[in-house]
Coordinates of C-alpha atoms and ligand atoms in Angstrom, one line a residue:
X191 CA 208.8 108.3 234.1
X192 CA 209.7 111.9 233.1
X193 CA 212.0 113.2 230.7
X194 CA 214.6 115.7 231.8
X195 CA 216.1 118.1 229.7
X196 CA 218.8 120.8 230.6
X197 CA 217.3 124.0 230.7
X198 CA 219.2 127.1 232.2
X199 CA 219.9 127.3 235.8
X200 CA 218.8 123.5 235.8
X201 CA 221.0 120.4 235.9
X202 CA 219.9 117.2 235.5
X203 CA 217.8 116.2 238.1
X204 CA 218.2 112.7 239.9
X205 CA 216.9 109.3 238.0
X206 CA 214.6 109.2 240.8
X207 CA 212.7 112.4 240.1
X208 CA 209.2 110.8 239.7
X209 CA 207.2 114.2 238.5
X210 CA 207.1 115.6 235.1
X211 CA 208.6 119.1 233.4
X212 CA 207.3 120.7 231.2
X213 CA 208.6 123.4 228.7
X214 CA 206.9 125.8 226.6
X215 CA 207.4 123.5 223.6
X216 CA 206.2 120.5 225.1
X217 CA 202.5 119.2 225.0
X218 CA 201.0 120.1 228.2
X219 CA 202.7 123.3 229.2
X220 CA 199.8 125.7 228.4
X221 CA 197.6 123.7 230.5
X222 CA 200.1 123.3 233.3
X223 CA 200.5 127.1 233.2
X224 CA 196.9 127.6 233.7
X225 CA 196.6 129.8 237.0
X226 CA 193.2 131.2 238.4
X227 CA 193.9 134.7 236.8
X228 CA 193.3 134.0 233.1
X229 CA 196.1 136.9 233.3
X230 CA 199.2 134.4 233.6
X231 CA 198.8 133.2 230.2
X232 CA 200.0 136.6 229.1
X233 CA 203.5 136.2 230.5
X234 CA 204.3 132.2 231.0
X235 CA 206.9 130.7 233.3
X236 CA 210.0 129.2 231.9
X237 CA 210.1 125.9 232.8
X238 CA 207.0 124.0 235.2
X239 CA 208.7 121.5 237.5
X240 CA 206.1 119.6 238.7
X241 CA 206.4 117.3 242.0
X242 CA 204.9 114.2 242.8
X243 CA 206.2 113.8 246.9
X244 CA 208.3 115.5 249.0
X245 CA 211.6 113.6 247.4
X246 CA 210.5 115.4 243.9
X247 CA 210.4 119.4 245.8
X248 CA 214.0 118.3 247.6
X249 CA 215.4 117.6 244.3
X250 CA 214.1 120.4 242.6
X251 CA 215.5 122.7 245.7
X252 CA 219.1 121.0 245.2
X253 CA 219.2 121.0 241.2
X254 CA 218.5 124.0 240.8
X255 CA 221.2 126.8 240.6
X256 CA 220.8 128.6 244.1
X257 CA 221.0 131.7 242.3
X258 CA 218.4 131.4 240.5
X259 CA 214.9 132.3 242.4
X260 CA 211.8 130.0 242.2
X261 CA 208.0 130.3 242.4
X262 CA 206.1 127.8 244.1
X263 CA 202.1 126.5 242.9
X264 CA 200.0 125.2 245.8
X265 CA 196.4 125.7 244.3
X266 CA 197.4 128.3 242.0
X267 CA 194.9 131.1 242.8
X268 CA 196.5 134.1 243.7
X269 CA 195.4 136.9 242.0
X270 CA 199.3 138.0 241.4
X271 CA 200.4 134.9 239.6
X272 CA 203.7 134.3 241.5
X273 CA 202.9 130.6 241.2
X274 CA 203.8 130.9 237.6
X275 CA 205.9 134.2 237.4
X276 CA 207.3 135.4 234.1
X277 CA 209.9 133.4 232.9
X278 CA 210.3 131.4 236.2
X279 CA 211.6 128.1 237.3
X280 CA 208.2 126.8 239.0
X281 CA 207.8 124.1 241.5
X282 CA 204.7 122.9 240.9
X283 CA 202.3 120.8 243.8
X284 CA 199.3 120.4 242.1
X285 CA 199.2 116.7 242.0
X286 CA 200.4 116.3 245.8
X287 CA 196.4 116.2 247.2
X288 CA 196.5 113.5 249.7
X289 CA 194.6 114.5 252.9
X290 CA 194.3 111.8 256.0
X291 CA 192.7 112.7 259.0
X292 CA 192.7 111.2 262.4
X293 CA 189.3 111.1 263.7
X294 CA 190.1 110.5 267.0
X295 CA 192.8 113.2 267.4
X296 CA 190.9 115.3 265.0
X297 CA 194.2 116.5 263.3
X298 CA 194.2 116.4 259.7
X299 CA 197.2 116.0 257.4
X300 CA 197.2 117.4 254.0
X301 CA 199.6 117.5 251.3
X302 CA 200.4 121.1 250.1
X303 CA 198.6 120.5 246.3
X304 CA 195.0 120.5 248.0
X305 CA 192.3 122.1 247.2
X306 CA 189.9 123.7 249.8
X307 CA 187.6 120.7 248.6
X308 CA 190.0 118.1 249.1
X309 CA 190.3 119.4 252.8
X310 CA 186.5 119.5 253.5
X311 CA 185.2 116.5 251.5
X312 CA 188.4 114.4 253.3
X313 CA 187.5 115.9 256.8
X314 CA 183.4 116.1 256.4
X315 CA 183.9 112.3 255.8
X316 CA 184.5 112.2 259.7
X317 CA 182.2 115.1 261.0
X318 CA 185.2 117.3 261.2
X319 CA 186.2 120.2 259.6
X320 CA 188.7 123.3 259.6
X321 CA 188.0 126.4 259.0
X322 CA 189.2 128.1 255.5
X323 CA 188.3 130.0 253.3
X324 CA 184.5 130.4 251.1
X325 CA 185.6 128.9 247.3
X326 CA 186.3 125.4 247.0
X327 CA 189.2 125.4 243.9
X328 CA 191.6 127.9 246.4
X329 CA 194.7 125.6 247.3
X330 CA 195.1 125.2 251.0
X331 CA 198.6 126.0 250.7
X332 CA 198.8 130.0 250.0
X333 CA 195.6 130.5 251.8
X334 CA 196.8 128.9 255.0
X335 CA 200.3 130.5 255.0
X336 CA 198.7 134.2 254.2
X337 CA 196.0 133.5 257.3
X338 CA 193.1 131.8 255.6
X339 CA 190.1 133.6 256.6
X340 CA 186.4 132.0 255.7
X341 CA 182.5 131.0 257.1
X342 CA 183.8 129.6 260.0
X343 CA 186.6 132.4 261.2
X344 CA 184.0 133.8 263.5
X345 CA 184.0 130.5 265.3
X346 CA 187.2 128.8 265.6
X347 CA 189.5 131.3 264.2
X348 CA 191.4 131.5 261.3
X349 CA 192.8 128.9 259.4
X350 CA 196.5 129.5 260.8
X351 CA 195.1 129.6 264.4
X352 CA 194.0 126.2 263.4
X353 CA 197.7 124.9 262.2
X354 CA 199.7 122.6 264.6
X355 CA 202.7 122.2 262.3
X356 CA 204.4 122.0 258.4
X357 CA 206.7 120.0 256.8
X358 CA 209.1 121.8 254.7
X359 CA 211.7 122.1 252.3
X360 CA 214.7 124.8 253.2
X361 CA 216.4 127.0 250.5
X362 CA 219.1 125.2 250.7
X363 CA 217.0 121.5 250.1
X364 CA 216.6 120.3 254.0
X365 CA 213.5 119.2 255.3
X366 CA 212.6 120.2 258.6
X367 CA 209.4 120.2 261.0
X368 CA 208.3 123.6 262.0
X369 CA 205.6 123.6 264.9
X370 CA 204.8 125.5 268.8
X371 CA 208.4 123.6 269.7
X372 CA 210.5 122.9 266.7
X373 CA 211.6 125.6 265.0
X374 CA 209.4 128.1 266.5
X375 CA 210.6 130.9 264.4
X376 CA 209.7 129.2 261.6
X377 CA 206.4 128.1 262.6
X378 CA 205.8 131.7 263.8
X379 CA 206.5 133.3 260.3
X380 CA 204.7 130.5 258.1
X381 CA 201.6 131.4 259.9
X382 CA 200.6 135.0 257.6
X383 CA 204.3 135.4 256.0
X384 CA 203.4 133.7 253.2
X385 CA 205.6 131.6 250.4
X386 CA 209.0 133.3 252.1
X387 CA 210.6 130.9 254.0
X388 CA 210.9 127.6 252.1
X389 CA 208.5 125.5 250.3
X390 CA 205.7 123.8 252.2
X391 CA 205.0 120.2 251.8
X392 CA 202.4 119.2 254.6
X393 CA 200.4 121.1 256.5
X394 CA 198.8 119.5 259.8
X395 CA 195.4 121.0 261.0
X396 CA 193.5 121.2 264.0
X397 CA 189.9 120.0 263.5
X398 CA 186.7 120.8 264.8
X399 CA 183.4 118.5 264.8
X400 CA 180.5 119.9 262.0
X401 CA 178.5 116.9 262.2
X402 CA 174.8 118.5 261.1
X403 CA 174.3 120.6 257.7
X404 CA 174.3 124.7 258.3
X405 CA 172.3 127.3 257.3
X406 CA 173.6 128.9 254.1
X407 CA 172.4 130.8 251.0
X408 CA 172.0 134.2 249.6
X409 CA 169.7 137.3 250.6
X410 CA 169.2 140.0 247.7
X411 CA 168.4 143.9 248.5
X412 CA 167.7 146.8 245.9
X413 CA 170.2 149.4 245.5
X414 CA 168.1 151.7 247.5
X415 CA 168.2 150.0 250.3
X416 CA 172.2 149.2 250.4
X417 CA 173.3 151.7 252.6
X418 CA 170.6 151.8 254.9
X419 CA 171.5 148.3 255.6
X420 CA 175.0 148.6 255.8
X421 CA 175.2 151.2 258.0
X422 CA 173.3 148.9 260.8
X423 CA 175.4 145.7 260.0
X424 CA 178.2 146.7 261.8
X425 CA 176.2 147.1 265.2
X426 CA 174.4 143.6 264.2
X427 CA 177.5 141.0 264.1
X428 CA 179.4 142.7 267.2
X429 CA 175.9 141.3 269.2
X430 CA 175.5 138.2 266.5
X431 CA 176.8 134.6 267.8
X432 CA 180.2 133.5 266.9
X433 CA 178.2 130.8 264.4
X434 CA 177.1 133.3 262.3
X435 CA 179.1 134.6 259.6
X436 CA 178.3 137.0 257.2
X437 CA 180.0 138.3 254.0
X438 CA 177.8 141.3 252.3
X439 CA 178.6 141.7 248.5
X440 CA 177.9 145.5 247.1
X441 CA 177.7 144.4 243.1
X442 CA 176.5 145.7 239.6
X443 CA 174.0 142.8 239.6
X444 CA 175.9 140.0 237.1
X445 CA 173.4 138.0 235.2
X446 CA 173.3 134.9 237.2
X447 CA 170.2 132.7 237.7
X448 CA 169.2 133.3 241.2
X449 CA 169.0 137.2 240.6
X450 CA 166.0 138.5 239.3
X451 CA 166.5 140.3 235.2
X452 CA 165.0 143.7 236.2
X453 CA 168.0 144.1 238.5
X454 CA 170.8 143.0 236.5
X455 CA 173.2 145.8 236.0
X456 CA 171.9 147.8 238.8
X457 CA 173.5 148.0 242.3
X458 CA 172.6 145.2 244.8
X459 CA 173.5 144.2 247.9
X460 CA 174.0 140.0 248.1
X461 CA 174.3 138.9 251.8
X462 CA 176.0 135.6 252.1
X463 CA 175.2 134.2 256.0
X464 CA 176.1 131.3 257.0
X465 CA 174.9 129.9 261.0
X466 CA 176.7 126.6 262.1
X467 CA 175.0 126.7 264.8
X468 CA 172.3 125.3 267.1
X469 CA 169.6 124.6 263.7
X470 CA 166.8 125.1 266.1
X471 CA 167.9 129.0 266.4
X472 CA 168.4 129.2 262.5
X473 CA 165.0 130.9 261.9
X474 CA 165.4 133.1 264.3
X475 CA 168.9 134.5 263.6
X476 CA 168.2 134.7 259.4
X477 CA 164.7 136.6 260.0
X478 CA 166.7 139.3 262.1
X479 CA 168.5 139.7 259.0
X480 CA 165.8 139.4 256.9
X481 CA 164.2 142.3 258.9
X482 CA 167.4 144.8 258.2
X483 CA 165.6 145.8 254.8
X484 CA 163.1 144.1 252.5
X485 CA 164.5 141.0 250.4
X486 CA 164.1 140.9 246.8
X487 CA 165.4 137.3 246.9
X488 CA 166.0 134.7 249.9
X489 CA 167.6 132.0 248.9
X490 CA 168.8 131.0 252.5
X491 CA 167.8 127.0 253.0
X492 CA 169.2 124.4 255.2
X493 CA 172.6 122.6 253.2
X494 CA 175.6 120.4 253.7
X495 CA 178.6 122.2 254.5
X496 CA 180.6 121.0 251.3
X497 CA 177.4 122.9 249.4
X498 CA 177.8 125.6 251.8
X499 CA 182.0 126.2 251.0
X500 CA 181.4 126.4 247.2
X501 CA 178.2 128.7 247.1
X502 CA 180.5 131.5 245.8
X503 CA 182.3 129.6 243.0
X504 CA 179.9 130.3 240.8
X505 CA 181.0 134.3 241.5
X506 CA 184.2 134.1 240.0
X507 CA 185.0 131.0 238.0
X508 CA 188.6 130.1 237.0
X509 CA 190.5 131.5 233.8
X510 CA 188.6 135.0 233.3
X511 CA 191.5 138.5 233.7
X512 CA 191.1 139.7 237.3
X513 CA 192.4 142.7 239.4
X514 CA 191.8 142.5 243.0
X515 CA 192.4 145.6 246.3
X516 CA 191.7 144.8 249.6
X517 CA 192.4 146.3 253.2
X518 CA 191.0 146.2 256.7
X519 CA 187.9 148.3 258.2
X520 CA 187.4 149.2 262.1
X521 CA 184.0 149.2 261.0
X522 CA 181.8 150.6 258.0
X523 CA 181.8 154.2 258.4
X524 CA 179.0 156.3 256.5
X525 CA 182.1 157.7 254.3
X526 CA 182.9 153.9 253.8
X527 CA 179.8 152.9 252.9
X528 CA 179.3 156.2 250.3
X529 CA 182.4 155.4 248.8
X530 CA 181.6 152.1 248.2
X531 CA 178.3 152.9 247.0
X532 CA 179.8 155.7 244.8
X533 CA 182.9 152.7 243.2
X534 CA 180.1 150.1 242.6
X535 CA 178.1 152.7 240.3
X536 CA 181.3 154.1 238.8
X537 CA 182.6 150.9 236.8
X538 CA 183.8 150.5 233.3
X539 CA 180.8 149.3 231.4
X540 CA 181.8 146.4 229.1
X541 CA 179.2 143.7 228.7
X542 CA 180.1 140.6 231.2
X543 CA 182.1 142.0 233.3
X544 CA 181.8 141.7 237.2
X545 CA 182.6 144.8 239.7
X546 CA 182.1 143.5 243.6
X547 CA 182.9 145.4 246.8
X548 CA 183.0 142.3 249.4
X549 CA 182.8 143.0 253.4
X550 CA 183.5 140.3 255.7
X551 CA 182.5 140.4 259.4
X552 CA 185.6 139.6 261.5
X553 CA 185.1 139.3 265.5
X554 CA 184.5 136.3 267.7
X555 CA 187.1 133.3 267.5
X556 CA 189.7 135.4 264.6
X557 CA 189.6 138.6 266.3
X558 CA 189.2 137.8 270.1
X559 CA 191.1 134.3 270.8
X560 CA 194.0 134.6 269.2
X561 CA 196.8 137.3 269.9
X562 CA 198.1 139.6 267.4
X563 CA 201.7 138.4 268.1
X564 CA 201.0 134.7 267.7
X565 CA 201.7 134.8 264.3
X566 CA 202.6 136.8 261.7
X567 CA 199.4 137.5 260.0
X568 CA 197.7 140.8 261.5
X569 CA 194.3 141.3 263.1
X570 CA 194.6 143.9 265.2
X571 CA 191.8 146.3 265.4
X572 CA 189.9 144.7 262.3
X573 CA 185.9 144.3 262.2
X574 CA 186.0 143.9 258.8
X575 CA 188.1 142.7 255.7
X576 CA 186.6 144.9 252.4
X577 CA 188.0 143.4 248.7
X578 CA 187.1 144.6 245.9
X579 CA 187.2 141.9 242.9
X580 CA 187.1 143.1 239.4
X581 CA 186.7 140.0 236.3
X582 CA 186.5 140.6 232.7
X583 CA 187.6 138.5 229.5
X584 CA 189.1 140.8 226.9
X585 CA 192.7 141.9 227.4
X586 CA 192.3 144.8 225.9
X587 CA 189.8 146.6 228.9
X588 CA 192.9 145.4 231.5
X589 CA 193.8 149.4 231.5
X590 CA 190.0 150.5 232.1
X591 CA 189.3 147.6 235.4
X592 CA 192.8 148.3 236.3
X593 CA 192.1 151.9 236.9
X594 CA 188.5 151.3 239.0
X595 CA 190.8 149.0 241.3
X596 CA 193.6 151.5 241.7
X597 CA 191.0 154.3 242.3
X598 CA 188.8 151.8 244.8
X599 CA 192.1 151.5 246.4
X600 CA 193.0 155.3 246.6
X601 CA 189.2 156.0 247.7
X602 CA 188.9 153.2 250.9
X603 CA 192.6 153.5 251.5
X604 CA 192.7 156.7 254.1
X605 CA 189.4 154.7 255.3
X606 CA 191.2 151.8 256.4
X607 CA 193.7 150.3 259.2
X608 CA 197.4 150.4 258.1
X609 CA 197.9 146.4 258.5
X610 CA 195.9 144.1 256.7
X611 CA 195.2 140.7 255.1
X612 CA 197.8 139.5 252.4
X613 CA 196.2 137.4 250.5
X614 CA 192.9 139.2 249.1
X615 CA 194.6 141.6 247.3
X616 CA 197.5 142.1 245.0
X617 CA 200.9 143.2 245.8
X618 CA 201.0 146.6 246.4
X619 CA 204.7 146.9 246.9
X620 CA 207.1 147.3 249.3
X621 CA 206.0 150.4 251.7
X622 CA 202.8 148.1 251.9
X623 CA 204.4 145.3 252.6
X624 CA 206.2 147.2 255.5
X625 CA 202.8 148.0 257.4
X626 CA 200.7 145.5 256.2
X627 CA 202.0 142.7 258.9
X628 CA 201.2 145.5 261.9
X629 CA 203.7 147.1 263.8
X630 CA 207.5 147.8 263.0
X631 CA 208.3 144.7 265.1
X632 CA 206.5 142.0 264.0
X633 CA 207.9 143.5 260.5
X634 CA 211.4 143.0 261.8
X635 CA 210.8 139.7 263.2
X636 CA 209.6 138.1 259.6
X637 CA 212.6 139.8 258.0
X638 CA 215.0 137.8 260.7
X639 CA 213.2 135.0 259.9
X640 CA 213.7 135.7 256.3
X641 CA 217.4 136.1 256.8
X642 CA 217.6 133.0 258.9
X643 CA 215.7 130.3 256.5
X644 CA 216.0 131.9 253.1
X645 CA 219.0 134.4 253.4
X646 CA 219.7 134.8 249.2
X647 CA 215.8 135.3 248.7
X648 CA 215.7 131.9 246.6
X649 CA 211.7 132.4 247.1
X650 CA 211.3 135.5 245.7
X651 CA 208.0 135.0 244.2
X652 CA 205.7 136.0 246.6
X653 CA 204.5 139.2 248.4
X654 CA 208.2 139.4 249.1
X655 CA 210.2 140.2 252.9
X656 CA 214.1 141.2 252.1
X657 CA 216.4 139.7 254.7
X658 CA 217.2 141.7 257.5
Ligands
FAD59 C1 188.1 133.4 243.9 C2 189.0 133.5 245.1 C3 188.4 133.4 246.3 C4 189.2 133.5 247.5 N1 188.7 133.3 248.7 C5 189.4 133.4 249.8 C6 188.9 133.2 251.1 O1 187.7 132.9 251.2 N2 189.7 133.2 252.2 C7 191.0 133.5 252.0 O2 191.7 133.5 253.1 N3 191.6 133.7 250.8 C8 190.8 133.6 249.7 N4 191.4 133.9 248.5 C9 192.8 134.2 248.4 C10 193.7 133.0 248.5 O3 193.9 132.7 249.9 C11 195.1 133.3 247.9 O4 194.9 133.6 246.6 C12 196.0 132.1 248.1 O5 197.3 132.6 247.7 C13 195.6 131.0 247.2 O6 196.4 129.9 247.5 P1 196.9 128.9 246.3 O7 197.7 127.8 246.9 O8 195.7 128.5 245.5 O9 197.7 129.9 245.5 P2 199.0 129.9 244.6 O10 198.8 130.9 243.6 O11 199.4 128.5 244.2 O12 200.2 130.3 245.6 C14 200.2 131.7 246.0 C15 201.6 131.9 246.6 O13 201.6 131.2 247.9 C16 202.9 130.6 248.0 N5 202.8 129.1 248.1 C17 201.9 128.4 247.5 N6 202.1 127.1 247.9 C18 203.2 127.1 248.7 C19 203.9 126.0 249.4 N7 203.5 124.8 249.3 N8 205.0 126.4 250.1 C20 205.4 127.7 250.2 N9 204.8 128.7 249.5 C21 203.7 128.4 248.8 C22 203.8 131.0 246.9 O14 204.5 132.2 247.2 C23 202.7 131.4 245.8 O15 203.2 132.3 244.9 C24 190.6 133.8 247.4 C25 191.2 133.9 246.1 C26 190.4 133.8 245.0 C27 191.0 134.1 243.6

């Protein structure tokens, strides 16, 4: 049983509040301020509120002084800390990881304090899965309402192609279904709009079967081979099958085991593949890759897909300072590819940091199947998704990796599309925000929305829509 003590904007909460709060005073909060960005310890929230069911959000929601704005903590991994804001009042899921799936429907129900892990350990259990995204400690809950792209997007689309419904709690502390026929508008805006319209509780997926392992790993090229390859890759995935996915990492070799020491520190390219596929065409489809350039290292093996969807955890571990820029590509252009070339050579040099430059192949399932009006996250005219991903320690070089990510940004940004994916970069404010959904209308349609379910802005933390 928690204690409760009146903090401002707060009253009491109901005796049958079964979660915990935490103030900066009490045992605990540091820890339950942790976020993924080591940043957020910089600037902590005011007060963590943190749930145990849905009963626990609904009488946060109603306790809390409705002028008074909250952030919301799913798996706590975006890069812009909104799930513990400066001197917020934060709802916080983490402890809400229940996931039950129904084999024979193949719908899965989560709770909204899941990890990617929970979701694919729960669901491998019953040779299902849904598709995500590629590092098992993201929560399922901002991933799935930015769009939730991953290894299998190629395939079966992104992860809010893959939603059937939510279960949340309104601004003004109802609980309503949202889905294809109850509140469609809802439903509609959830799907890419992100944290804006009320606080999810349960998410319901569509599954898909993924009964036998895949064929996963990394392949390593020298830095004089980088743009050679990149320049055919776009060619390769428009004729690759839709169970091959490929991400292609442009990186000032980091230390880590599987790369050989005469390269560290030097630009390399790491392709991450993975083919869910038929195994008896794996060989064939990796040695076509193989055969773009000459492999330093091939690390590419047969695995389990929980293996598979935490390769790249190891690439950017929790707690350590990170800025992150990201946009969409038609394809890799030769200026692309230079620029990039030219960024991942031009970083500030401070021993164990990371600079990446990450393209991921769209097409297939994400970019063909789905319509760019069927929800609110954008696709339209994408081939790839490029991020760039900077990680360092010492607070005092946030100027210096700052700067590389603002001029990455200023570099690919007349490169790429106007619209975009939210979630794997920062905020970049509100002109951004404007285009980054696609055209004027579908802009307009999340800010109704925005008016209709949250008209004060009570969820303000977030990559924020103003009411229309
Ligand atoms: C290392 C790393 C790898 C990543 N890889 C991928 C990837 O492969 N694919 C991909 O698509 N994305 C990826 N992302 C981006 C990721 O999707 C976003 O950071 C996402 O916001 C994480 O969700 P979360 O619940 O962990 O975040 P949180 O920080 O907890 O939440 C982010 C925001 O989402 C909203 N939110 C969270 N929970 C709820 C809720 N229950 N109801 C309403 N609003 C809520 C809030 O506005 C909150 O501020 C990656 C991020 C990192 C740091």
């Amino acid at each position: 049983m928690s204690v409760f003590h009146q903090v401002d904007g707060l009253s009491d909460l109901p005796a049958n509040f079964g979660g915990t709060v935490f103030r900066p005073q009490d045992s605990g909060f540091a820890e339950a301020a942790k976020l993924y960005n080591g940043r957020a310890a910089d600037q902590p929230p005011a007060v963590i509120v943190r749930c145990l069911d849905p009963d626990d959000v609904v009488a946060v929601v109603r306790s809390v002084d409705h002028a008074i704005p909250l952030a919301v903590r799913g798996g706590g991994h975006s890069i812009d800390g909104s799930a513990g804001a400066a001197g917020s009042i934060v709802v916080d899921l983490s402890q809400m990881r229940a996931v039950t799936v129904d084999p024979v429907a193949r719908v899965i129900r989560a709770q909204a304090g899941a990890l990617l892990g929970d979701l694919d350990t729960a669901a491998q259990r019953h040779g299902l899965v849904v598709p995500s995204g590629t590092n098992s400690v993201t929560g399922i809950a901002g991933l799935t309402l930015g769009g939730g792209i991953g290894h299998l997007m190629r395939r079966f689309g992104a992860t809010v192609d893959n939603l059937l419904a939510c279960e949340v709690v309104t601004a003004d502390g109802r609980v309503v279904r949202a889905d294809e026929q109850t509140n469609p508008d809802l439903f509609w805006a959830l799907r890419g709009g992100s944290g804006n319209f009320g606080i999810v509780t349960h998410f319901e997926y569509r599954a898909h079967p993924l009964e036998s392992d895949v064929v996963s790993g990394h392949i390593v090229f020298d830095g004089e081979q980088v743009s050679g390859i990149l320049e055919g890759l776009h060619d390769y995935m428009r004729s690759a099958p839709r169970e091959l996915s490929l991400l292609a990492t442009v990186v000032a070799a980091p230390p880590l085991p599987f790369l050989p020491a005469e390269v560290h520190g030097t630009t390399v390219l790491i392709m991450t593949p993975v083919y869910s596929g038929d195994l008896e065409n794996a060989d064939e489809i990796i040695d076509s890759l193989l055969a773009l350039g000459r492999p330093l290292v091939n690390l590419v093996t047969r695995r389990s897909w929980i293996e598979t969807n935490s390769l790249l955890d190891a690439m950017a571990p929790p707690g350590r300072r990170v800025s992150q820029r990201g946009g969409y590509l038609a394809a890799p252009t030769k200026d692309t590819i230079a620029t990039v070339m030219s960024d991942v050579a031009d970083t500030p040099r401070h021993a164990g940091t990371m600079h990446a430059l990450n393209l991921y192949a769209m097409g297939g399932a994400i970019s063909e199947d789905f319509a760019e009006d069927s929800a609110a996250f954008s696709r339209q005219g994408a081939g790839w998704i490029w991020e760039s991903l900077a990680l360092w320690d010492a607070r005092e070089e946030d100027d210096g990796h700052d700067a590389w990510s603002n001029r990455v940004y200023d570099h690919l940004k007349p490169l790429s599309l106007s619209n975009g994916y939210i979630n794997l970069t920062q905020d970049l404010g509100p002109s951004w925000r404007g285009r980054v959904y696609g055209d004027v209308a579908k802009y307009q349609r999340l800010a109704e929305a925005k008016r209709t379910w949250d008209p004060t802005n009570r969820f303000a933390y977030n990559k924020n829509i103003e009411p229309a």
